[in-house]
Short mmCIF file of C-alpha atoms and ligand atoms in Angstrom, two decimals:
data_model
loop_
_atom_site.label_atom_id
_atom_site.label_comp_id
_atom_site.label_asym_id
_atom_site.label_seq_id
_atom_site.Cartn_x
_atom_site.Cartn_y
_atom_site.Cartn_z
CA MET A 1 15.81 10.22 -19.72
CA PRO A 2 12.20 8.36 -20.29
CA LEU A 3 9.89 8.13 -17.08
CA GLN A 4 10.23 4.47 -15.86
CA LEU A 5 6.60 3.22 -14.35
CA THR A 6 5.74 0.44 -12.63
CA ARG A 7 2.15 0.69 -14.09
CA PRO A 8 2.40 2.78 -17.47
CA GLU A 9 -1.14 2.89 -17.17
CA LEU A 10 -0.66 5.71 -14.47
CA MET A 11 0.73 8.18 -17.07
CA CYS A 12 -2.93 9.26 -18.36
CA SER A 13 -3.43 11.64 -20.59
CA GLU A 14 -6.75 12.80 -21.20
CA ASN A 15 -9.70 14.07 -19.10
CA PHE A 16 -11.47 12.23 -16.88
CA ILE A 17 -15.09 12.95 -16.98
CA ASP A 18 -18.27 10.73 -15.90
CA GLY A 19 -15.80 7.70 -15.23
CA GLN A 20 -14.23 8.20 -18.82
CA TRP A 21 -11.43 9.19 -20.68
CA ARG A 22 -11.85 11.64 -23.17
CA ALA A 23 -9.82 14.46 -25.22
CA ALA A 24 -11.06 18.26 -25.03
CA VAL A 25 -14.19 18.85 -27.44
CA ALA A 26 -12.23 21.18 -29.55
CA GLY A 27 -9.52 18.77 -29.84
CA ALA A 28 -6.69 21.04 -27.99
CA ARG A 29 -3.50 19.34 -25.87
CA TYR A 30 -0.49 21.32 -24.30
CA ASP A 31 2.86 19.90 -23.66
CA VAL A 32 4.22 19.18 -19.88
CA SER A 33 8.01 19.26 -19.06
CA ASP A 34 10.45 18.88 -16.87
CA PRO A 35 11.48 21.61 -14.70
CA ALA A 36 14.76 19.99 -14.24
CA SER A 37 15.93 19.92 -17.99
CA GLY A 38 12.75 21.85 -19.76
CA ALA A 39 11.95 18.68 -21.94
CA VAL A 40 8.61 17.65 -22.86
CA PHE A 41 7.76 14.27 -21.60
CA ALA A 42 3.95 14.53 -21.90
CA SER A 43 0.89 16.08 -23.62
CA VAL A 44 -2.77 16.43 -21.57
CA PRO A 45 -5.71 18.08 -23.10
CA ASP A 46 -6.28 22.20 -23.16
CA SER A 47 -9.61 22.11 -22.03
CA GLY A 48 -12.19 25.01 -22.45
CA ALA A 49 -15.70 26.00 -21.23
CA ALA A 50 -17.54 22.83 -22.93
CA ASP A 51 -15.44 20.42 -21.23
CA ALA A 52 -15.61 21.77 -18.16
CA ALA A 53 -19.53 21.79 -18.40
CA ASP A 54 -19.74 18.13 -19.58
CA ALA A 55 -17.53 17.92 -16.13
CA ALA A 56 -20.23 19.64 -14.17
CA ASN A 57 -22.87 17.82 -16.06
CA ALA A 58 -21.32 14.52 -14.80
CA ALA A 59 -20.58 15.43 -11.30
CA ALA A 60 -24.43 17.03 -10.83
CA ALA A 61 -25.87 13.75 -12.42
CA ALA A 62 -23.87 11.69 -9.87
CA PHE A 63 -24.22 13.70 -6.53
CA GLY A 64 -27.99 12.53 -5.51
CA PRO A 65 -26.84 8.97 -5.87
CA TRP A 66 -23.36 9.47 -3.83
CA ARG A 67 -25.02 11.72 -1.12
CA ASP A 68 -27.25 8.51 -0.81
CA ARG A 69 -25.02 6.07 -0.25
CA SER A 70 -24.51 5.60 3.50
CA ALA A 71 -21.38 6.97 5.23
CA ARG A 72 -19.97 3.66 5.76
CA GLU A 73 -20.40 2.28 2.20
CA ARG A 74 -18.44 6.30 1.06
CA ALA A 75 -15.95 5.63 3.78
CA GLN A 76 -15.12 2.10 2.78
CA LEU A 77 -14.34 3.30 -1.10
CA ILE A 78 -12.15 6.41 0.19
CA LYS A 79 -10.06 4.10 2.36
CA ARG A 80 -9.87 1.62 -0.87
CA TRP A 81 -8.50 4.56 -2.39
CA HIS A 82 -6.36 5.23 0.10
CA ALA A 83 -4.87 1.68 -0.15
CA LEU A 84 -4.31 2.23 -3.92
CA ILE A 85 -2.34 5.43 -3.45
CA LEU A 86 0.04 3.64 -0.94
CA ALA A 87 0.56 0.65 -3.27
CA ASN A 88 1.20 2.80 -6.07
CA ALA A 89 3.28 5.49 -4.24
CA ASP A 90 6.75 4.87 -5.92
CA ASP A 91 5.07 5.49 -9.10
CA LEU A 92 3.29 8.68 -7.78
CA ALA A 93 6.47 9.91 -6.20
CA ARG A 94 8.04 9.58 -9.63
CA LEU A 95 5.29 11.25 -11.54
CA ILE A 96 5.49 14.36 -9.14
CA SER A 97 9.50 14.65 -9.59
CA ARG A 98 9.10 14.41 -12.97
CA GLU A 99 6.39 16.90 -13.27
CA GLN A 100 7.34 19.39 -10.46
CA GLY A 101 11.21 19.09 -9.77
CA LYS A 102 11.67 17.90 -6.20
CA PRO A 103 13.63 15.45 -5.04
CA LEU A 104 12.23 11.71 -5.14
CA ALA A 105 12.27 11.27 -1.58
CA GLU A 106 10.66 14.30 -1.02
CA ALA A 107 8.17 13.24 -3.54
CA ARG A 108 7.56 10.24 -1.70
CA GLY A 109 6.94 12.05 1.61
CA GLU A 110 4.29 14.03 -0.54
CA VAL A 111 2.32 11.13 -1.01
CA LEU A 112 2.12 9.71 2.14
CA TYR A 113 0.95 13.21 3.44
CA GLY A 114 -1.49 13.26 1.06
CA ALA A 115 -2.36 10.33 1.35
CA SER A 116 -3.00 10.78 5.26
CA TYR A 117 -5.70 13.25 4.57
CA VAL A 118 -7.56 10.49 2.22
CA GLU A 119 -7.32 8.05 5.06
CA TRP A 120 -8.34 10.29 7.70
CA PHE A 121 -11.66 11.99 5.95
CA ALA A 122 -12.53 8.25 4.98
CA GLU A 123 -12.31 7.98 8.88
CA GLU A 124 -14.57 11.09 9.52
CA ALA A 125 -17.05 10.31 7.27
CA VAL A 126 -18.87 8.12 9.28
CA ARG A 127 -18.83 11.16 12.32
CA THR A 128 -20.69 13.71 10.53
CA TYR A 129 -22.89 13.91 13.74
CA GLY A 130 -25.70 16.57 14.18
CA ASP A 131 -27.28 17.93 17.29
CA MET A 132 -30.34 17.87 19.36
CA ILE A 133 -31.30 20.95 20.56
CA PRO A 134 -33.40 21.08 24.18
CA GLU A 135 -36.92 22.21 23.34
CA PRO A 136 -37.50 25.85 24.23
CA VAL A 137 -41.41 24.94 24.28
CA ARG A 138 -43.23 21.26 25.29
CA GLY A 139 -44.58 19.72 21.96
CA LYS A 140 -41.42 20.12 19.96
CA LYS A 141 -38.28 18.43 19.25
CA LEU A 142 -35.27 20.09 17.40
CA MET A 143 -32.58 19.08 15.66
CA VAL A 144 -29.57 19.70 13.58
CA VAL A 145 -28.10 17.52 10.58
CA LYS A 146 -25.22 18.40 8.18
CA GLU A 147 -25.84 17.54 4.69
CA PRO A 148 -23.18 17.64 1.89
CA VAL A 149 -23.48 21.09 -0.41
CA GLY A 150 -23.36 19.57 -3.41
CA VAL A 151 -20.88 19.77 -6.42
CA VAL A 152 -17.52 21.36 -5.47
CA ALA A 153 -15.22 22.68 -7.62
CA ALA A 154 -11.36 22.29 -6.91
CA ILE A 155 -8.49 24.23 -7.93
CA THR A 156 -5.18 23.42 -7.23
CA PRO A 157 -1.25 24.87 -7.52
CA TRP A 158 1.65 23.30 -8.88
CA ASN A 159 4.05 22.78 -5.61
CA PHE A 160 2.19 19.82 -4.24
CA PRO A 161 0.15 17.97 -7.21
CA LEU A 162 -0.57 15.14 -5.25
CA ALA A 163 -1.30 16.50 -1.50
CA MET A 164 -3.09 19.88 -2.69
CA ILE A 165 -5.81 17.87 -4.68
CA ALA A 166 -6.34 15.09 -2.13
CA ARG A 167 -6.94 17.12 0.36
CA LYS A 168 -10.13 18.78 -1.26
CA ILE A 169 -10.88 15.68 -3.23
CA ALA A 170 -10.92 13.41 0.48
CA PRO A 171 -13.04 15.84 2.19
CA ALA A 172 -15.39 16.30 -0.45
CA LEU A 173 -16.11 12.99 -1.15
CA ALA A 174 -16.13 11.94 2.58
CA ALA A 175 -19.10 14.63 3.08
CA GLY A 176 -20.88 13.59 0.31
CA CYS A 177 -20.34 15.83 -2.22
CA THR A 178 -18.92 15.18 -5.84
CA VAL A 179 -16.21 16.94 -7.66
CA VAL A 180 -14.79 18.80 -10.55
CA ALA A 181 -11.36 19.47 -10.61
CA LYS A 182 -8.48 21.39 -12.05
CA PRO A 183 -4.99 20.98 -11.46
CA ALA A 184 -2.26 23.32 -12.09
CA GLU A 185 -0.75 23.75 -15.86
CA ASP A 186 2.15 22.81 -15.14
CA THR A 187 1.47 19.64 -12.70
CA PRO A 188 -1.27 17.70 -14.38
CA LEU A 189 -0.06 14.29 -14.72
CA THR A 190 0.02 13.30 -10.65
CA ALA A 191 -3.76 14.38 -10.35
CA LEU A 192 -4.69 12.20 -13.42
CA ALA A 193 -3.17 9.10 -11.71
CA LEU A 194 -4.98 9.80 -8.85
CA VAL A 195 -8.24 9.85 -10.36
CA ARG A 196 -7.33 6.85 -12.02
CA LEU A 197 -6.48 5.22 -8.99
CA ALA A 198 -9.93 6.54 -7.54
CA ASP A 199 -11.85 4.56 -10.50
CA ASP A 200 -9.63 1.56 -10.00
CA ALA A 201 -11.09 1.66 -6.27
CA GLY A 202 -14.68 1.68 -7.50
CA ILE A 203 -15.51 5.22 -6.87
CA PRO A 204 -18.44 5.51 -9.24
CA ALA A 205 -18.28 7.17 -12.36
CA GLY A 206 -19.28 11.22 -12.26
CA VAL A 207 -18.03 11.74 -8.55
CA ILE A 208 -14.75 12.70 -9.54
CA ASN A 209 -14.20 14.45 -12.94
CA LEU A 210 -10.89 16.13 -13.98
CA VAL A 211 -9.92 18.55 -16.65
CA THR A 212 -6.91 19.55 -17.46
CA ALA A 213 -6.09 23.03 -18.94
CA SER A 214 -3.16 25.58 -19.97
CA ARG A 215 -2.62 29.01 -18.20
CA ALA A 216 -4.47 30.51 -21.05
CA GLN A 217 -7.10 28.00 -21.14
CA THR A 218 -7.98 28.26 -17.15
CA PRO A 219 -9.77 31.29 -17.08
CA GLN A 220 -12.52 29.63 -19.54
CA VAL A 221 -12.63 26.17 -17.36
CA VAL A 222 -12.88 28.20 -13.97
CA GLY A 223 -15.36 30.32 -15.57
CA ALA A 224 -17.50 27.80 -16.49
CA TRP A 225 -18.03 26.78 -13.05
CA LEU A 226 -17.99 30.00 -11.46
CA ALA A 227 -21.37 30.60 -13.60
CA ASP A 228 -22.96 27.00 -13.34
CA ALA A 229 -25.37 27.57 -10.23
CA ARG A 230 -25.41 24.06 -9.77
CA VAL A 231 -21.43 24.32 -8.38
CA ARG A 232 -22.70 25.07 -4.60
CA LYS A 233 -18.59 25.40 -3.64
CA ILE A 234 -15.46 26.36 -4.57
CA THR A 235 -12.47 25.49 -2.75
CA PHE A 236 -9.26 26.74 -3.99
CA THR A 237 -5.50 26.63 -3.14
CA GLY A 238 -3.15 29.03 -5.42
CA SER A 239 -2.18 32.90 -5.16
CA THR A 240 -4.13 35.48 -3.12
CA ALA A 241 -5.03 37.57 -6.42
CA VAL A 242 -6.76 34.54 -7.92
CA GLY A 243 -8.28 33.48 -4.60
CA LYS A 244 -9.75 37.25 -4.51
CA SER A 245 -10.95 36.93 -8.06
CA LEU A 246 -13.21 33.89 -7.18
CA ALA A 247 -14.40 35.48 -4.93
CA ARG A 248 -15.66 38.16 -6.56
CA ASP A 249 -16.74 35.83 -9.65
CA SER A 250 -18.77 33.86 -7.30
CA ALA A 251 -20.84 36.44 -6.20
CA ALA A 252 -23.50 36.06 -8.70
CA THR A 253 -24.30 32.29 -7.56
CA LEU A 254 -23.07 33.17 -3.87
CA LYS A 255 -20.91 29.89 -3.72
CA LYS A 256 -19.83 28.95 -0.37
CA LEU A 257 -15.32 29.33 -0.88
CA SER A 258 -12.67 28.05 1.00
CA LEU A 259 -9.14 29.63 -0.20
CA GLU A 260 -6.54 28.65 0.92
CA LEU A 261 -3.94 31.23 -0.49
CA GLY A 262 -0.51 32.92 -0.16
CA GLY A 263 1.57 33.84 2.83
CA ASN A 264 4.50 35.59 4.34
CA ALA A 265 5.43 33.91 7.40
CA PRO A 266 7.38 35.26 9.77
CA PHE A 267 10.04 33.07 11.68
CA ILE A 268 11.15 34.46 15.22
CA VAL A 269 14.20 33.92 16.82
CA PHE A 270 14.63 35.07 20.58
CA ASP A 271 17.52 35.41 22.56
CA ASP A 272 16.42 33.01 24.78
CA ALA A 273 16.18 30.29 21.94
CA ASP A 274 17.84 27.21 21.72
CA LEU A 275 19.58 28.33 18.87
CA ASP A 276 20.61 25.02 17.21
CA ALA A 277 16.87 24.08 17.41
CA ALA A 278 16.00 27.25 15.61
CA VAL A 279 18.54 26.30 12.65
CA ASP A 280 16.90 22.64 12.33
CA GLY A 281 13.29 24.09 12.40
CA LEU A 282 14.61 27.01 9.72
CA MET A 283 16.11 24.26 7.62
CA VAL A 284 13.16 22.04 7.48
CA SER A 285 10.39 24.73 7.25
CA LYS A 286 12.21 27.14 4.57
CA PHE A 287 13.82 24.40 2.15
CA ARG A 288 11.51 21.98 1.62
CA ASN A 289 10.07 22.02 -1.80
CA GLY A 290 12.89 24.72 -2.58
CA GLY A 291 11.35 27.03 -0.31
CA GLN A 292 8.30 26.76 -2.98
CA THR A 293 5.77 26.38 0.00
CA CYS A 294 3.02 28.54 1.37
CA VAL A 295 4.62 28.07 5.34
CA SER A 296 7.46 28.52 4.07
CA PRO A 297 9.78 31.31 6.57
CA ASN A 298 9.66 34.32 4.73
CA ARG A 299 10.96 36.63 6.84
CA VAL A 300 13.58 35.33 9.67
CA TYR A 301 13.67 37.95 12.70
CA VAL A 302 16.84 37.48 14.89
CA GLN A 303 17.10 39.38 17.87
CA ARG A 304 20.32 41.46 17.83
CA ALA A 305 22.11 39.29 20.69
CA VAL A 306 22.07 36.29 18.85
CA TYR A 307 22.21 37.52 15.72
CA ASP A 308 25.85 36.83 14.56
CA ALA A 309 25.59 33.54 16.23
CA PHE A 310 22.37 32.18 14.57
CA ALA A 311 23.66 33.61 10.83
CA ALA A 312 27.03 31.65 11.93
CA LYS A 313 25.32 28.46 12.13
CA LEU A 314 22.81 28.84 9.47
CA VAL A 315 25.30 29.69 6.96
CA ALA A 316 27.35 26.33 7.44
CA ARG A 317 23.98 24.47 6.72
CA VAL A 318 22.98 26.47 4.01
CA ALA A 319 26.26 26.62 1.99
CA ALA A 320 26.02 22.65 2.25
CA LEU A 321 22.45 21.55 0.37
CA LYS A 322 23.03 19.98 -2.54
CA VAL A 323 21.23 21.35 -5.36
CA GLY A 324 20.30 18.87 -8.56
CA PRO A 325 17.85 17.71 -10.42
CA ALA A 326 15.49 14.92 -9.08
CA SER A 327 16.98 12.25 -11.02
CA ASP A 328 20.10 12.43 -8.82
CA PRO A 329 19.18 11.00 -5.38
CA ALA A 330 21.76 13.15 -3.42
CA SER A 331 19.61 16.44 -4.35
CA GLN A 332 18.13 18.08 -1.80
CA ILE A 333 16.81 21.16 -3.72
CA GLY A 334 15.53 20.81 -7.01
CA PRO A 335 15.03 23.41 -9.96
CA MET A 336 12.02 25.88 -9.58
CA ILE A 337 9.31 25.54 -11.56
CA ASN A 338 9.58 27.71 -14.37
CA ARG A 339 11.56 30.51 -15.45
CA ARG A 340 9.02 33.36 -13.87
CA ALA A 341 9.34 31.56 -10.57
CA LEU A 342 13.32 32.12 -10.93
CA ASP A 343 13.10 35.62 -12.39
CA LYS A 344 11.13 36.68 -9.23
CA ILE A 345 13.84 34.96 -6.81
CA VAL A 346 16.63 37.02 -8.74
CA GLU A 347 14.40 40.30 -8.73
CA HIS A 348 13.87 39.84 -4.87
CA ILE A 349 17.61 39.12 -4.15
CA ALA A 350 18.67 42.41 -6.32
CA ASP A 351 16.63 44.50 -4.63
CA ALA A 352 17.15 43.89 -1.45
CA LEU A 353 21.21 44.32 -1.98
CA ASP A 354 20.73 47.99 -3.42
CA ARG A 355 18.89 48.36 -0.55
CA GLY A 356 21.82 47.91 1.85
CA GLY A 357 20.66 43.89 2.12
CA ALA A 358 24.50 41.69 2.58
CA LEU A 359 24.68 38.55 0.79
CA LEU A 360 25.71 35.74 3.18
CA THR A 361 25.53 33.26 0.84
CA GLY A 362 24.52 31.68 -2.35
CA GLY A 363 22.68 34.57 -4.60
CA GLU A 364 23.24 33.35 -8.28
CA ARG A 365 21.85 30.58 -10.68
CA LEU A 366 23.34 27.13 -10.75
CA HIS A 367 23.70 24.60 -13.76
CA PRO A 368 24.34 21.33 -12.07
CA ALA A 369 25.56 18.23 -13.80
CA GLY A 370 23.04 16.15 -15.15
CA ALA A 371 20.95 18.93 -15.81
CA ALA A 372 20.27 20.77 -18.59
CA GLY A 373 17.57 23.54 -17.30
CA ASP A 374 18.23 26.85 -16.54
CA THR A 375 15.89 26.66 -13.47
CA PHE A 376 18.39 25.85 -10.44
CA PHE A 377 19.16 29.04 -7.86
CA ALA A 378 21.92 28.51 -5.25
CA PRO A 379 20.38 28.22 -1.55
CA THR A 380 20.90 31.95 -0.33
CA ILE A 381 21.09 34.20 2.99
CA VAL A 382 20.52 37.88 2.73
CA GLY A 383 21.50 39.69 6.02
CA ASN A 384 20.82 43.05 7.47
CA ALA A 385 17.34 42.80 5.96
CA HIS A 386 14.41 45.57 6.50
CA HIS A 387 11.03 46.15 5.49
CA ALA A 388 11.58 48.79 2.94
CA MET A 389 12.95 45.55 0.85
CA GLN A 390 10.44 43.77 -1.71
CA LEU A 391 11.38 40.29 -0.24
CA ALA A 392 9.53 41.94 3.16
CA HIS A 393 6.34 41.99 1.80
CA GLU A 394 6.14 39.51 -1.37
CA GLU A 395 6.33 35.84 -1.39
CA THR A 396 9.66 34.92 -2.86
CA PHE A 397 8.50 31.25 -3.03
CA GLY A 398 12.47 30.02 -3.48
CA PRO A 399 15.68 28.78 -1.48
CA VAL A 400 16.24 32.47 0.09
CA VAL A 401 16.32 33.55 3.78
CA ALA A 402 16.21 37.02 4.70
CA LEU A 403 17.26 38.09 8.11
CA PHE A 404 16.02 40.81 9.82
CA PRO A 405 17.59 41.82 13.21
CA PHE A 406 15.35 43.17 15.90
CA ASP A 407 15.61 44.51 19.43
CA ASP A 408 12.04 43.76 21.56
CA GLU A 409 9.69 41.40 21.86
CA ALA A 410 7.22 44.07 20.78
CA GLN A 411 8.79 45.44 17.89
CA VAL A 412 9.07 42.23 16.23
CA ILE A 413 5.65 41.53 17.04
CA ALA A 414 4.54 44.41 15.19
CA LEU A 415 7.15 43.73 12.46
CA ALA A 416 5.78 40.17 11.99
CA ASN A 417 1.90 41.33 11.69
CA ASP A 418 2.95 43.81 9.35
CA THR A 419 1.72 42.27 6.54
CA PRO A 420 -1.79 41.50 4.91
CA PHE A 421 -1.14 38.04 5.11
CA GLY A 422 -1.47 35.53 7.95
CA LEU A 423 -1.13 32.02 7.32
CA ALA A 424 1.81 30.57 9.27
CA ALA A 425 4.19 31.81 11.93
CA TYR A 426 7.01 29.88 13.90
CA PHE A 427 8.96 31.47 16.75
CA TYR A 428 11.53 30.10 18.95
CA ALA A 429 11.85 30.96 22.45
CA ARG A 430 11.88 28.63 25.99
CA ASP A 431 10.59 31.76 28.63
CA ILE A 432 7.20 30.59 28.96
CA ALA A 433 5.26 33.50 29.51
CA ARG A 434 6.68 34.77 26.50
CA VAL A 435 5.95 31.85 24.22
CA TRP A 436 2.29 32.80 25.74
CA ARG A 437 2.61 35.91 24.90
CA VAL A 438 3.98 35.61 21.31
CA ALA A 439 1.56 32.93 20.42
CA ASP A 440 -1.56 35.07 21.32
CA ARG A 441 -0.64 38.32 19.36
CA LEU A 442 0.65 36.59 16.17
CA GLU A 443 -1.98 37.21 13.34
CA THR A 444 -1.86 33.52 11.84
CA GLY A 445 -3.82 30.75 10.96
CA ILE A 446 -1.33 28.18 12.14
CA VAL A 447 1.49 29.17 14.86
CA GLY A 448 4.94 26.81 15.15
CA ILE A 449 6.58 27.08 18.65
CA ASN A 450 9.84 25.49 18.72
CA GLU A 451 9.00 23.38 15.97
CA GLY A 452 9.55 23.56 11.78
CA ALA A 453 7.01 20.99 10.48
CA LEU A 454 3.65 21.90 11.23
CA ALA A 455 1.39 20.44 9.20
CA ALA A 456 -0.90 17.20 9.66
CA GLU A 457 -3.55 15.30 8.58
CA VAL A 458 -5.00 15.72 12.08
CA ALA A 459 -4.36 19.50 12.67
CA PRO A 460 -6.59 22.35 10.81
CA PHE A 461 -4.50 23.47 8.12
CA GLY A 462 -5.17 27.60 6.81
CA GLY A 463 -4.97 31.45 7.07
CA VAL A 464 -6.68 34.55 8.42
CA LYS A 465 -6.49 38.13 6.83
CA GLU A 466 -5.91 37.96 2.84
CA SER A 467 -4.32 34.31 3.28
CA GLY A 468 -8.10 33.26 2.93
CA TYR A 469 -10.32 31.48 5.22
CA GLY A 470 -11.46 27.66 5.62
CA ARG A 471 -9.68 24.78 7.09
CA GLU A 472 -8.32 21.24 5.50
CA GLY A 473 -7.64 18.67 7.46
CA SER A 474 -8.92 17.83 11.15
CA ARG A 475 -12.28 17.64 12.47
CA TYR A 476 -12.97 20.67 11.30
CA GLY A 477 -12.30 19.80 7.54
CA LEU A 478 -15.51 18.86 6.74
CA ASP A 479 -17.28 21.63 7.70
CA ASP A 480 -16.24 23.29 4.88
CA TYR A 481 -18.08 20.63 2.49
CA MET A 482 -21.32 20.69 4.84
CA HIS A 483 -24.44 22.86 5.41
CA THR A 484 -25.88 22.76 8.50
CA LYS A 485 -29.69 21.99 8.26
CA TYR A 486 -32.28 22.89 11.52
CA LEU A 487 -35.60 20.64 11.69
CA CYS A 488 -38.23 21.63 14.16
CA MET A 489 -40.89 19.15 14.64
CA GLY A 490 -44.17 20.51 16.28
CA GLY A 491 -47.31 18.76 17.48
CA LEU A 492 -45.70 16.39 19.69
CA THR A 493 -48.01 17.26 22.83
P1 NAP B 1 -1.96 30.43 -9.01
O1 NAP B 1 -1.27 30.92 -9.96
O2 NAP B 1 -3.18 31.50 -7.99
O3 NAP B 1 -2.77 29.16 -9.54
C1 NAP B 1 -3.54 28.23 -8.69
C2 NAP B 1 -4.51 27.61 -9.41
O4 NAP B 1 -5.44 28.65 -9.77
C3 NAP B 1 -3.84 26.74 -10.90
O5 NAP B 1 -4.78 25.83 -10.95
C4 NAP B 1 -4.13 28.39 -11.84
O6 NAP B 1 -4.26 27.43 -13.38
C5 NAP B 1 -5.20 28.42 -11.57
N1 NAP B 1 -5.77 29.94 -12.02
C6 NAP B 1 -4.79 30.56 -12.33
N2 NAP B 1 -5.16 31.88 -13.02
C7 NAP B 1 -6.58 31.95 -12.53
C8 NAP B 1 -7.74 32.43 -12.97
N3 NAP B 1 -7.83 33.76 -13.43
N4 NAP B 1 -9.15 32.02 -12.64
C9 NAP B 1 -9.20 30.97 -12.47
N5 NAP B 1 -7.93 29.83 -11.74
C10 NAP B 1 -6.72 30.43 -12.36
O7 NAP B 1 -0.98 30.10 -7.60
P2 NAP B 1 0.51 29.22 -8.11
O8 NAP B 1 1.28 30.39 -8.49
O9 NAP B 1 -0.03 28.48 -8.99
O10 NAP B 1 0.72 28.83 -6.87
C11 NAP B 1 1.75 29.39 -5.49
C12 NAP B 1 0.78 29.87 -4.78
O11 NAP B 1 0.03 29.29 -3.92
C13 NAP B 1 1.51 30.68 -3.49
O12 NAP B 1 1.02 32.08 -3.61
C14 NAP B 1 1.55 29.90 -2.44
O13 NAP B 1 1.57 30.52 -1.22
C15 NAP B 1 -0.08 29.48 -2.78
N6 NAP B 1 -0.67 28.34 -1.82
C16 NAP B 1 -1.20 28.37 -0.93
C17 NAP B 1 -1.50 27.09 -0.12
C18 NAP B 1 -2.13 27.25 1.54
O14 NAP B 1 -2.64 26.02 2.02
N7 NAP B 1 -2.36 28.49 1.58
C19 NAP B 1 -1.04 25.94 -0.32
C20 NAP B 1 -0.13 26.11 -1.54
C21 NAP B 1 0.07 26.76 -2.25
P3 NAP B 1 -2.67 27.36 -13.83
O15 NAP B 1 -1.74 26.60 -13.54
O16 NAP B 1 -3.25 26.80 -15.42
O17 NAP B 1 -2.68 29.10 -14.54
#
């Protein structure tokens, strides 16, 4: 089915560098396909090091004038961008659904979610306050000011094609930085449309530059930025393996880094929990984007006394989920992003069943009506899970719930923390002393207490341990894009 946009010009098919739409220097392109059908519906430049260098040159040239604008002027331009994102929300949602696969209503939710960060950082742009320090000796004044770091390279994953890049570019611009960006291979079109809207909003040429690249070419593009001393910061969302390689490879020029990496979120249901609320919370947090989110619960620990009751309630809800292409308004779960994603899910389930897991619902590939692709998977629950299973240690990144029975609080805290990752954790309990004990001891950057929906532009989003460092959103979110400079003025007696 052809993609119908109210504004067809939002379907962009070239790189955006220095305010111009340009083909890759080498002229190469790659195809973009619909994960629901496998059908190719667009193509974009397959960029290389020369395109990345052009983007960095433009961003470096634009940095001084952008930094020197008043915070109020930058804020007004970012606000105009926000207004255009909202005005074009339906088209952006259609692009997200088509290239990423999530149902249209969810894609619209992503547009509003991403836009909320743009609005937040437009407002924060005028609040990058410094400090006066009481002088330790007479005749001096000591001050602290915040300055933009310079050119920022933003590298984003496919699971939230709009929100991930919006929540990097908006704070960078608010701080006074300029940007070079590379979206994921699978989802370049939403990012390109977002950049067109920034251009329409009047954000000056060179302030945002975006190049697209296939998985094979990505190391050339990112490698050029890693080697470029003018690129002062990398902001990355994606896998821990790539995050670690960026940390290693940026050491030569000692760039500032924000790394939003993989998770392996525990979700704990204690015996005093409101079980219906816990099921609701799990449905929201687990099945958003078909389980392809970094904060998706990967290990669900249920206290033995309520295990059977919780499992029965959950099976009823999960078995009723409707799987189908984004084009079907009834779909609640779309396709997985590609065959590799599906193969990982199948492997995790097979391993769990081999090791004594019980299949409570799902467990098979699906071929829903109206979808030609083979990337659909039934929402699945595996019971009697334990820590010898692969799914206890790796993100499954799909619609699979693994239920782990547990006996007591100390045991479940040890199990929950038994992972190198530390992005999000969730728990349901009513005893107030237990609530504080558990919240204190979970080793994650984000904790949901009797709540499954955590992310918001006003709150700091980010992990600890091998889930990375840096925070997106909130009043802490601008710090990642700024230096602290100390000024000491003497001779004042
Ligand atoms: P990924 O493979 O690490 O890719 C993320 C981005 O890095 C893409 O743009 C990718 O480009 C690029 N990339 C891949 N290999 C690279 C290399 N060698 N050098 C430089 N860049 C490279 O991750 P993904 O599979 O797309 O995304 C899923 C992961 O992201 C999961 O682990 C998830 O938990 C994590 N995630 C974390 C957060 C968070 O806030 N903590 C949010 C969302 C997702 P190509 O697409 O061209 O390969």
